[in-house]
Short mmCIF file of C-alpha atoms and ligand atoms in Angstrom, two decimals:
data_model
loop_
_atom_site.label_atom_id
_atom_site.label_comp_id
_atom_site.label_asym_id
_atom_site.label_seq_id
_atom_site.Cartn_x
_atom_site.Cartn_y
_atom_site.Cartn_z
CA UNK A 1150 0.00 0.00 0.00
CA UNK A 1151 1.31 3.42 -0.89
CA UNK A 1152 1.91 5.84 1.95
CA UNK A 1153 1.72 9.63 1.79
CA UNK A 1154 4.07 10.70 4.51
CA UNK A 1155 7.74 10.27 3.65
CA UNK A 1156 8.12 12.81 0.85
CA UNK A 1157 6.87 15.75 2.92
CA UNK A 1158 9.90 15.58 5.19
CA UNK A 1159 12.61 16.89 2.93
CA UNK A 1160 10.98 20.02 1.43
CA UNK A 1161 9.58 20.97 4.83
CA UNK A 1162 13.04 20.74 6.32
CA UNK A 1163 14.43 22.91 3.52
CA UNK A 1164 11.77 25.55 4.14
CA UNK A 1165 12.37 25.53 7.87
CA UNK A 1166 16.01 26.23 7.17
CA UNK A 1167 15.07 29.12 4.91
CA UNK A 1168 13.02 30.56 7.76
CA UNK A 1169 9.67 30.06 6.10
CA UNK A 1170 7.30 27.89 8.07
CA UNK A 1171 3.86 27.00 6.83
CA UNK A 1172 1.22 28.02 9.27
CA UNK A 1173 -1.92 26.03 9.88
CA UNK A 1174 -5.32 27.55 9.23
CA UNK A 1175 -5.73 28.81 12.79
CA UNK A 1176 -5.01 32.48 12.01
CA UNK A 1177 -7.81 34.06 9.92
CA UNK A 1178 -6.57 35.37 6.56
CA UNK A 1179 -6.20 39.15 6.26
CA UNK A 1180 -8.47 39.57 3.23
CA UNK A 1181 -8.14 43.38 3.11
CA UNK A 1182 -4.38 43.02 2.63
CA UNK A 1183 -4.82 40.89 -0.52
CA UNK A 1184 -7.87 42.63 -2.02
CA UNK A 1185 -6.13 43.75 -5.25
CA UNK A 1186 -4.47 40.39 -5.69
CA UNK A 1187 -7.79 38.58 -5.32
CA UNK A 1188 -9.18 40.52 -8.26
CA UNK A 1189 -6.26 39.34 -10.36
CA UNK A 1190 -6.75 35.71 -9.28
CA UNK A 1191 -10.49 35.90 -10.04
CA UNK A 1192 -9.71 36.84 -13.65
CA UNK A 1193 -8.53 33.28 -14.28
CA UNK A 1194 -9.59 31.19 -11.26
CA UNK A 1195 -13.15 32.54 -11.27
CA UNK A 1196 -15.42 34.27 -8.85
CA UNK A 1197 -15.32 32.64 -5.42
CA UNK A 1198 -12.45 30.44 -6.64
CA UNK A 1199 -14.58 28.40 -9.04
CA UNK A 1200 -12.88 28.41 -12.41
CA UNK A 1201 -14.62 28.80 -15.76
CA UNK A 1202 -11.31 29.05 -17.62
CA UNK A 1203 -10.02 26.08 -19.64
CA UNK A 1204 -7.08 24.21 -18.06
CA UNK A 1205 -7.23 26.47 -15.00
CA UNK A 1206 -8.05 24.89 -11.65
CA UNK A 1207 -10.71 25.92 -9.18
CA UNK A 1208 -9.06 26.91 -5.90
CA UNK A 1209 -12.13 26.98 -3.64
CA UNK A 1210 -12.02 24.43 -0.85
CA UNK A 1211 -8.45 23.27 -1.54
CA UNK A 1212 -6.53 22.45 1.65
CA UNK A 1213 -4.72 25.52 3.00
CA UNK A 1214 -1.33 23.78 3.05
CA UNK A 1215 -1.71 22.44 -0.48
CA UNK A 1216 -2.33 26.00 -1.77
CA UNK A 1217 0.61 27.41 0.17
CA UNK A 1218 2.96 24.73 -1.16
CA UNK A 1219 1.87 25.23 -4.77
CA UNK A 1220 2.37 29.00 -4.58
CA UNK A 1221 5.82 28.42 -3.10
CA UNK A 1222 6.65 25.88 -5.83
CA UNK A 1223 5.58 28.37 -8.51
CA UNK A 1224 7.53 31.18 -6.86
CA UNK A 1225 10.71 29.09 -6.60
CA UNK A 1226 10.28 27.82 -10.16
CA UNK A 1227 10.05 24.20 -8.95
CA UNK A 1228 6.61 24.08 -10.57
CA UNK A 1229 7.07 25.78 -13.91
CA UNK A 1230 4.13 27.65 -15.42
CA UNK A 1231 4.32 30.70 -17.65
CA UNK A 1232 1.22 32.31 -16.10
CA UNK A 1233 1.72 31.46 -12.43
CA UNK A 1234 5.49 32.01 -12.47
CA UNK A 1235 5.40 35.82 -12.84
CA UNK A 1236 2.27 36.14 -10.65
CA UNK A 1237 3.79 34.23 -7.73
CA UNK A 1238 7.13 36.05 -8.03
CA UNK A 1239 5.49 39.15 -6.53
CA UNK A 1240 3.93 37.35 -3.55
CA UNK A 1241 5.37 37.75 -0.05
CA UNK A 1242 5.15 34.90 2.46
CA UNK A 1243 2.37 36.88 4.13
CA UNK A 1244 0.48 37.05 0.80
CA UNK A 1245 0.90 33.30 0.34
CA UNK A 1246 -0.61 32.61 3.78
CA UNK A 1247 -3.48 35.06 3.26
CA UNK A 1248 -4.31 33.86 -0.26
CA UNK A 1249 -4.21 30.19 0.72
CA UNK A 1250 -6.30 30.83 3.83
CA UNK A 1251 -8.84 32.76 1.79
CA UNK A 1252 -9.35 30.14 -0.95
CA UNK A 1253 -9.25 27.20 1.49
CA UNK A 1254 -12.19 28.70 3.38
CA UNK A 1255 -14.43 29.10 0.30
CA UNK A 1256 -17.07 26.42 -0.37
CA UNK A 1257 -15.76 23.81 -2.86
CA UNK A 1258 -17.30 23.54 -6.35
CA UNK A 1259 -20.86 22.16 -6.29
CA UNK A 1260 -21.65 18.70 -7.65
CA UNK A 1261 -22.27 18.53 -11.41
CA UNK A 1262 -25.97 18.46 -12.20
CA UNK A 1263 -25.62 15.61 -14.67
CA UNK A 1264 -22.89 13.26 -15.79
CA UNK A 1265 -22.77 13.06 -19.60
CA UNK A 1266 -20.88 9.77 -19.55
CA UNK A 1267 -21.71 7.59 -16.51
CA UNK A 1268 -19.91 4.59 -18.04
CA UNK A 1269 -16.66 6.56 -18.14
CA UNK A 1270 -17.16 7.60 -14.50
CA UNK A 1271 -17.67 3.96 -13.56
CA UNK A 1272 -14.48 2.99 -15.37
CA UNK A 1273 -12.68 5.83 -13.57
CA UNK A 1274 -14.01 4.69 -10.19
CA UNK A 1275 -12.55 1.21 -10.79
CA UNK A 1276 -9.13 2.58 -11.74
CA UNK A 1277 -9.20 4.88 -8.68
CA UNK A 1278 -9.96 1.89 -6.43
CA UNK A 1279 -7.20 -0.22 -7.99
CA UNK A 1280 -4.71 2.60 -7.45
CA UNK A 1281 -5.88 3.55 -3.96
CA UNK A 1282 -6.28 7.24 -4.80
CA UNK A 1283 -8.34 7.68 -1.63
CA UNK A 1284 -5.47 6.49 0.57
CA UNK A 1285 -3.93 9.95 0.15
CA UNK A 1286 -6.72 12.15 -1.24
CA UNK A 1287 -9.16 11.01 1.53
CA UNK A 1288 -12.38 9.02 1.11
CA UNK A 1289 -14.30 11.96 -0.37
CA UNK A 1290 -11.31 13.22 -2.45
CA UNK A 1291 -11.44 16.47 -0.45
CA UNK A 1292 -7.68 16.32 0.08
CA UNK A 1293 -5.79 17.08 3.27
CA UNK A 1294 -2.64 18.98 4.23
CA UNK A 1295 -0.34 19.00 1.16
CA UNK A 1296 -2.58 16.59 -0.77
CA UNK A 1297 -4.90 18.27 -3.28
CA UNK A 1298 -8.66 18.25 -3.30
CA UNK A 1299 -9.57 16.54 -6.60
CA UNK A 1300 -13.33 16.05 -6.20
CA UNK A 1301 -15.28 18.28 -8.65
CA UNK A 1302 -12.17 19.90 -10.02
CA UNK A 1303 -12.41 20.89 -13.70
CA UNK A 1304 -12.10 17.80 -15.90
CA UNK A 1305 -9.72 19.41 -18.42
CA UNK A 1306 -7.39 20.56 -15.66
CA UNK A 1307 -7.46 17.16 -13.90
CA UNK A 1308 -6.42 15.46 -17.13
CA UNK A 1309 -3.71 18.06 -17.75
CA UNK A 1310 -2.35 17.62 -14.21
CA UNK A 1311 -2.30 13.82 -14.51
CA UNK A 1312 -0.59 14.00 -17.92
CA UNK A 1313 1.98 16.48 -16.53
CA UNK A 1314 2.85 14.14 -13.65
CA UNK A 1315 3.09 11.19 -16.03
CA UNK A 1316 5.37 13.13 -18.40
CA UNK A 1317 7.47 14.40 -15.49
CA UNK A 1318 6.82 18.04 -16.44
CA UNK A 1319 5.20 18.93 -13.09
CA UNK A 1320 7.75 19.02 -10.33
CA UNK A 1321 7.82 20.17 -6.71
CA UNK A 1322 8.33 18.71 -3.27
CA UNK A 1323 5.33 16.40 -3.12
CA UNK A 1324 5.03 15.11 -6.65
CA UNK A 1325 6.99 11.88 -6.28
CA UNK A 1326 3.82 10.06 -5.29
CA UNK A 1327 1.90 11.28 -8.33
CA UNK A 1328 4.69 10.50 -10.77
CA UNK A 1329 4.71 6.99 -9.33
CA UNK A 1330 0.91 6.65 -9.50
CA UNK A 1331 0.51 7.95 -13.08
CA UNK A 1332 3.57 6.35 -14.68
CA UNK A 1333 1.96 2.94 -15.41
CA UNK A 1334 -1.45 4.38 -16.38
CA UNK A 1335 -2.44 4.94 -20.02
CA UNK A 1336 -3.93 8.19 -21.32
CA UNK A 1337 -7.37 6.52 -21.62
CA UNK A 1338 -7.20 5.56 -17.96
CA UNK A 1339 -6.23 9.10 -16.96
CA UNK A 1340 -9.20 10.41 -18.98
CA UNK A 1341 -11.53 8.09 -17.10
CA UNK A 1342 -10.08 9.19 -13.75
CA UNK A 1343 -10.48 12.87 -14.66
CA UNK A 1344 -14.09 12.32 -15.71
CA UNK A 1345 -14.90 10.36 -12.55
CA UNK A 1346 -13.37 12.96 -10.21
CA UNK A 1347 -14.89 15.97 -12.02
CA UNK A 1348 -18.34 14.38 -11.68
CA UNK A 1349 -17.81 13.15 -8.14
CA UNK A 1350 -21.03 13.50 -6.11
C1 HEC B 336 -3.61 34.66 -16.20
C2 HEC B 336 -4.33 33.59 -15.53
C3 HEC B 336 -4.04 33.35 -14.05
C4 HEC B 336 -4.05 34.27 -13.02
C5 HEC B 336 -4.28 35.77 -13.10
C6 HEC B 336 -3.80 33.49 -11.80
N1 HEC B 336 -3.66 32.17 -12.09
FE1 HEC B 336 -3.25 30.69 -10.76
N2 HEC B 336 -3.17 29.32 -12.28
C7 HEC B 336 -3.38 29.61 -13.61
C8 HEC B 336 -3.22 28.40 -14.40
C9 HEC B 336 -3.38 28.27 -15.90
C10 HEC B 336 -2.88 27.37 -13.48
C11 HEC B 336 -2.58 25.90 -13.80
C12 HEC B 336 -1.09 25.75 -14.01
C13 HEC B 336 -0.71 24.37 -14.49
O1 HEC B 336 -1.33 23.87 -15.41
O2 HEC B 336 0.22 23.79 -13.92
C14 HEC B 336 -2.87 27.98 -12.15
C15 HEC B 336 -2.59 27.31 -10.98
C16 HEC B 336 -2.68 27.85 -9.72
C17 HEC B 336 -2.53 27.12 -8.48
C18 HEC B 336 -2.29 25.63 -8.35
C19 HEC B 336 -3.61 24.95 -8.06
C20 HEC B 336 -3.61 23.46 -8.23
O3 HEC B 336 -4.70 22.88 -8.08
O4 HEC B 336 -2.58 22.87 -8.52
C21 HEC B 336 -2.68 28.00 -7.46
C22 HEC B 336 -2.61 27.72 -5.98
C23 HEC B 336 -2.93 29.30 -8.05
N3 HEC B 336 -2.93 29.19 -9.43
C24 HEC B 336 -3.17 30.45 -7.33
C25 HEC B 336 -3.38 31.71 -7.89
C26 HEC B 336 -3.53 32.92 -7.13
C27 HEC B 336 -3.54 32.97 -5.61
C28 HEC B 336 -3.69 33.95 -8.02
C29 HEC B 336 -3.83 35.43 -7.73
C30 HEC B 336 -2.74 36.00 -6.95
C31 HEC B 336 -3.62 33.35 -9.36
N4 HEC B 336 -3.43 32.01 -9.23
C32 HEC B 336 -3.74 34.06 -10.54
C33 HEC B 336 -3.72 30.84 -14.15
C34 HEC B 336 -3.79 32.03 -13.45
C1 HEC B 337 0.78 8.39 -2.08
C2 HEC B 337 -0.20 9.47 -2.05
C3 HEC B 337 -1.03 9.72 -3.28
C4 HEC B 337 -1.74 8.82 -4.03
C5 HEC B 337 -1.84 7.30 -3.85
C6 HEC B 337 -2.41 9.58 -5.06
N1 HEC B 337 -2.12 10.91 -4.93
FE1 HEC B 337 -2.73 12.41 -6.17
N2 HEC B 337 -1.60 13.74 -5.16
C7 HEC B 337 -0.85 13.45 -4.03
C8 HEC B 337 -0.12 14.65 -3.63
C9 HEC B 337 0.82 14.78 -2.46
C10 HEC B 337 -0.48 15.66 -4.56
C11 HEC B 337 0.08 17.08 -4.64
C12 HEC B 337 1.37 16.95 -5.42
C13 HEC B 337 1.99 18.27 -5.85
O1 HEC B 337 2.43 19.01 -4.98
O2 HEC B 337 2.00 18.52 -7.07
C14 HEC B 337 -1.39 15.04 -5.49
C15 HEC B 337 -1.95 15.72 -6.58
C16 HEC B 337 -2.88 15.19 -7.45
C17 HEC B 337 -3.50 15.91 -8.54
C18 HEC B 337 -3.25 17.36 -8.92
C19 HEC B 337 -4.31 18.22 -8.28
C20 HEC B 337 -4.16 19.69 -8.51
O3 HEC B 337 -5.08 20.44 -8.14
O4 HEC B 337 -3.15 20.15 -9.06
C21 HEC B 337 -4.36 15.04 -9.15
C22 HEC B 337 -5.27 15.33 -10.32
C23 HEC B 337 -4.27 13.78 -8.43
N3 HEC B 337 -3.36 13.91 -7.42
C24 HEC B 337 -5.01 12.65 -8.73
C25 HEC B 337 -4.77 11.39 -8.18
C26 HEC B 337 -5.40 10.19 -8.66
C27 HEC B 337 -6.43 10.12 -9.76
C28 HEC B 337 -4.88 9.15 -7.91
C29 HEC B 337 -5.11 7.68 -8.10
C30 HEC B 337 -4.91 7.17 -9.46
C31 HEC B 337 -3.94 9.74 -6.96
N4 HEC B 337 -3.91 11.10 -7.16
C32 HEC B 337 -3.22 9.02 -6.02
C33 HEC B 337 -0.77 12.24 -3.38
C34 HEC B 337 -1.28 11.03 -3.86
#
């Protein structure tokens, strides 16, 4: 059985050395301090963190720590993206905490009203069970700590993310698990997984 813990140790240690410690969600985010930035984010990630932009993830309801890590990976260049690279370069550690706290507290995307391909969802559910996706992403795929929420994420973005892990183009501290998980899976299987998770009830 795959375990989620070991690969968090090293990057966390590196960040502790650099003086940056992730804070848990106990302190309320200072929304006034990030007001202008939130308008920028909304332009691509949607109102209330629910994206209507192709290949762009919804951020609402993602675990606080997951969001903080991803912003730090973008800022350091560990996770390369031509849009998020320049945007994250301007963020202070305080901004990262406030932005992550803000989006983590928003209600996650609502369930899809209808599934246009239930057979594909069923196939995806089987592949998810065989690969124990819930062992890290939690039973409802809501994610926890540095593990992403994947339930009701945009289907196009889920497929892109899975393909990026498989191809080794998405890097960062916590990706070893996902590279491992996606490596043996075929594109058709990743499509089924993306459809299943996007339509998760
Ligand atoms: C110009 C469009 C654009 C803007 C503006 C933008 N983003 Fe993004 N963001 C993206 C795209 C596209 C991705 C997906 C990158 C990829 O495919 O790896 C992304 C990814 C992310 C992720 C990773 C989420 C995940 O599920 O992996 C976070 C966190 C994020 N953005 C936060 C923000 C925040 C906070 C702001 C505002 C300060 C912001 N973004 C502004 C386009 C944008
Ligand atoms: C051993 C733990 C583990 C297992 C098993 C696992 N994941 Fe993940 N997954 C993670 C972690 C950790 C991340 C965040 C990685 C990063 O920082 O990029 C992640 C990220 C993702 C993302 C990117 C989400 C985003 O918003 O960017 C997707 C999609 C995903 N996983 C789907 C799956 C699917 C589907 C399965 C089963 C086939 C699976 N995962 C199994 C730990 C796991």
